[in-house]
């Protein structure tokens, strides 16, 4: 089954404690992206990747890092999380001219 | 730059009545348009897309959308609403003028919450 898998689905943590949200897709898509969803703001792009070792900033990259060492994986790293990063995060993947496929989301709460 | 607007935060409709969720867009070239639906605790699911051809596009779950170039709109419609259609709906656009990284980038609207009342 074609899917985008994110882990964890839920996480409560504290300010400053590094965390990683993993994202994996099994569709051999070259493009992957991270979004955050906040009430009233819709989806905002954090980072995206066109292919292995190719990443670029989206609209709201501050406080986040990503890597793309393998085509299927695109982890999102928060080196020093802060409360304003409390949000619902989505990973997505696609190939050219095709709809993006989304994971089920990761709800992060940073206290 | 590409942008999309969903002018209604919430739409309420009675079960069995037709529904419309509005979307307008702005692009420099030609638009590639999408509708996605989000159910509680789930990711966005693709409903339908328009790139070229017939202005009326049919998608999943009985939804359709009408592309109107002169009004730069892509409204989502369904002839008869179901309670199970209650969800958050997102319109998204990509400008076909762009290549490279831009050929993948989507800009999303802020979403419209649809509530279908029994």
PDB file of C-alpha atoms in Angstrom, chain B residues 28-115:
ATOM      1  CA  UNK B  28       1.281  34.272 -13.053  1.00  0.00           C
ATOM      2  CA  UNK B  29       0.931  31.445 -15.550  1.00  0.00           C
ATOM      3  CA  UNK B  30      -1.710  28.735 -15.784  1.00  0.00           C
ATOM      4  CA  UNK B  31      -2.974  27.074 -12.598  1.00  0.00           C
ATOM      5  CA  UNK B  32      -2.790  23.493 -11.472  1.00  0.00           C
ATOM      6  CA  UNK B  33      -5.535  23.233  -8.837  1.00  0.00           C
ATOM      7  CA  UNK B  34      -6.327  20.699  -6.130  1.00  0.00           C
ATOM      8  CA  UNK B  35      -8.856  20.010  -3.426  1.00  0.00           C
ATOM      9  CA  UNK B  36      -7.932  18.020  -0.345  1.00  0.00           C
ATOM     10  CA  UNK B  37     -10.055  16.879   2.594  1.00  0.00           C
ATOM     11  CA  UNK B  38      -8.907  16.385   6.174  1.00  0.00           C
ATOM     12  CA  UNK B  39     -10.851  14.249   8.622  1.00  0.00           C
ATOM     13  CA  UNK B  40     -10.119  14.504  12.372  1.00  0.00           C
ATOM     14  CA  UNK B  41      -6.771  13.011  13.373  1.00  0.00           C
ATOM     15  CA  UNK B  42      -5.876  12.251   9.770  1.00  0.00           C
ATOM     16  CA  UNK B  43      -3.683  13.716   7.081  1.00  0.00           C
ATOM     17  CA  UNK B  44      -4.934  15.459   3.982  1.00  0.00           C
ATOM     18  CA  UNK B  45      -6.519  13.220   1.388  1.00  0.00           C
ATOM     19  CA  UNK B  46      -6.592  14.120  -2.290  1.00  0.00           C
ATOM     20  CA  UNK B  47     -10.096  14.717  -3.691  1.00  0.00           C
ATOM     21  CA  UNK B  48      -9.620  16.034  -7.208  1.00  0.00           C
ATOM     22  CA  UNK B  49      -7.436  18.135  -9.465  1.00  0.00           C
ATOM     23  CA  UNK B  50      -7.632  20.360 -12.508  1.00  0.00           C
ATOM     24  CA  UNK B  51      -4.786  20.977 -14.934  1.00  0.00           C
ATOM     25  CA  UNK B  52      -6.461  21.323 -18.300  1.00  0.00           C
ATOM     26  CA  UNK B  53      -9.511  20.203 -20.244  1.00  0.00           C
ATOM     27  CA  UNK B  54     -13.140  20.155 -19.126  1.00  0.00           C
ATOM     28  CA  UNK B  55     -13.902  22.903 -16.630  1.00  0.00           C
ATOM     29  CA  UNK B  56     -15.996  20.532 -14.513  1.00  0.00           C
ATOM     30  CA  UNK B  57     -13.799  18.023 -12.728  1.00  0.00           C
ATOM     31  CA  UNK B  58     -15.181  14.992 -10.936  1.00  0.00           C
ATOM     32  CA  UNK B  59     -13.420  13.495  -7.949  1.00  0.00           C
ATOM     33  CA  UNK B  60     -13.773  11.118  -5.036  1.00  0.00           C
ATOM     34  CA  UNK B  61     -16.875  10.651  -2.836  1.00  0.00           C
ATOM     35  CA  UNK B  62     -19.199  12.372  -5.336  1.00  0.00           C
ATOM     36  CA  UNK B  63     -17.410  15.719  -5.204  1.00  0.00           C
ATOM     37  CA  UNK B  64     -16.811  17.881  -8.234  1.00  0.00           C
ATOM     38  CA  UNK B  65     -15.231  21.253  -8.835  1.00  0.00           C
ATOM     39  CA  UNK B  66     -15.759  23.905 -11.453  1.00  0.00           C
ATOM     40  CA  UNK B  67     -12.813  25.801 -12.891  1.00  0.00           C
ATOM     41  CA  UNK B  68     -13.631  29.367 -13.954  1.00  0.00           C
ATOM     42  CA  UNK B  69     -10.688  31.130 -15.536  1.00  0.00           C
ATOM     43  CA  UNK B  70     -12.322  34.553 -15.823  1.00  0.00           C
ATOM     44  CA  UNK B  71     -13.236  34.563 -12.135  1.00  0.00           C
ATOM     45  CA  UNK B  72     -10.035  32.727 -11.095  1.00  0.00           C
ATOM     46  CA  UNK B  73     -12.142  30.357  -9.048  1.00  0.00           C
ATOM     47  CA  UNK B  74     -12.233  26.637  -8.384  1.00  0.00           C
ATOM     48  CA  UNK B  75     -15.262  26.001  -6.184  1.00  0.00           C
ATOM     49  CA  UNK B  76     -15.887  22.556  -4.734  1.00  0.00           C
ATOM     50  CA  UNK B  77     -19.431  21.216  -5.055  1.00  0.00           C
ATOM     51  CA  UNK B  78     -21.566  18.236  -4.235  1.00  0.00           C
ATOM     52  CA  UNK B  79     -25.224  17.830  -5.253  1.00  0.00           C
ATOM     53  CA  UNK B  80     -26.373  16.196  -2.015  1.00  0.00           C
ATOM     54  CA  UNK B  81     -24.403  16.547   1.231  1.00  0.00           C
ATOM     55  CA  UNK B  82     -23.878  13.689   3.675  1.00  0.00           C
ATOM     56  CA  UNK B  83     -23.158  13.970   7.388  1.00  0.00           C
ATOM     57  CA  UNK B  84     -19.968  12.015   6.694  1.00  0.00           C
ATOM     58  CA  UNK B  85     -18.781  14.882   4.438  1.00  0.00           C
ATOM     59  CA  UNK B  86     -18.210  16.987   7.563  1.00  0.00           C
ATOM     60  CA  UNK B  87     -14.493  17.752   7.537  1.00  0.00           C
ATOM     61  CA  UNK B  88     -11.908  20.428   6.801  1.00  0.00           C
ATOM     62  CA  UNK B  89     -11.398  21.194   3.108  1.00  0.00           C
ATOM     63  CA  UNK B  90      -8.292  22.728   1.573  1.00  0.00           C
ATOM     64  CA  UNK B  91      -7.830  24.233  -1.847  1.00  0.00           C
ATOM     65  CA  UNK B  92      -4.280  24.324  -3.248  1.00  0.00           C
ATOM     66  CA  UNK B  93      -2.640  25.792  -6.329  1.00  0.00           C
ATOM     67  CA  UNK B  94       0.571  25.421  -8.260  1.00  0.00           C
ATOM     68  CA  UNK B  95       1.667  27.834 -10.981  1.00  0.00           C
ATOM     69  CA  UNK B  96       2.531  25.923 -14.162  1.00  0.00           C
ATOM     70  CA  UNK B  97       4.845  28.769 -15.093  1.00  0.00           C
ATOM     71  CA  UNK B  98       7.449  27.398 -12.696  1.00  0.00           C
ATOM     72  CA  UNK B  99       9.900  24.580 -13.335  1.00  0.00           C
ATOM     73  CA  UNK B 100      12.412  22.840 -11.104  1.00  0.00           C
ATOM     74  CA  UNK B 101      11.504  23.074  -7.433  1.00  0.00           C
ATOM     75  CA  UNK B 102       8.546  25.263  -8.295  1.00  0.00           C
ATOM     76  CA  UNK B 103       7.009  22.453 -10.292  1.00  0.00           C
ATOM     77  CA  UNK B 104       6.258  20.646  -7.048  1.00  0.00           C
ATOM     78  CA  UNK B 105       5.413  23.493  -4.690  1.00  0.00           C
ATOM     79  CA  UNK B 106       1.823  23.848  -3.592  1.00  0.00           C
ATOM     80  CA  UNK B 107       0.269  26.853  -1.880  1.00  0.00           C
ATOM     81  CA  UNK B 108      -2.667  25.961   0.348  1.00  0.00           C
ATOM     82  CA  UNK B 109      -5.648  27.974   1.444  1.00  0.00           C
ATOM     83  CA  UNK B 110      -6.418  28.288   5.132  1.00  0.00           C
ATOM     84  CA  UNK B 111      -9.137  25.679   4.972  1.00  0.00           C
ATOM     85  CA  UNK B 112     -12.914  25.673   5.245  1.00  0.00           C
ATOM     86  CA  UNK B 113     -14.682  23.645   7.880  1.00  0.00           C
ATOM     87  CA  UNK B 114     -17.754  21.975   6.424  1.00  0.00           C
ATOM     88  CA  UNK B 115     -20.484  20.916   8.832  1.00  0.00           C
TER      89      UNK B 115
END
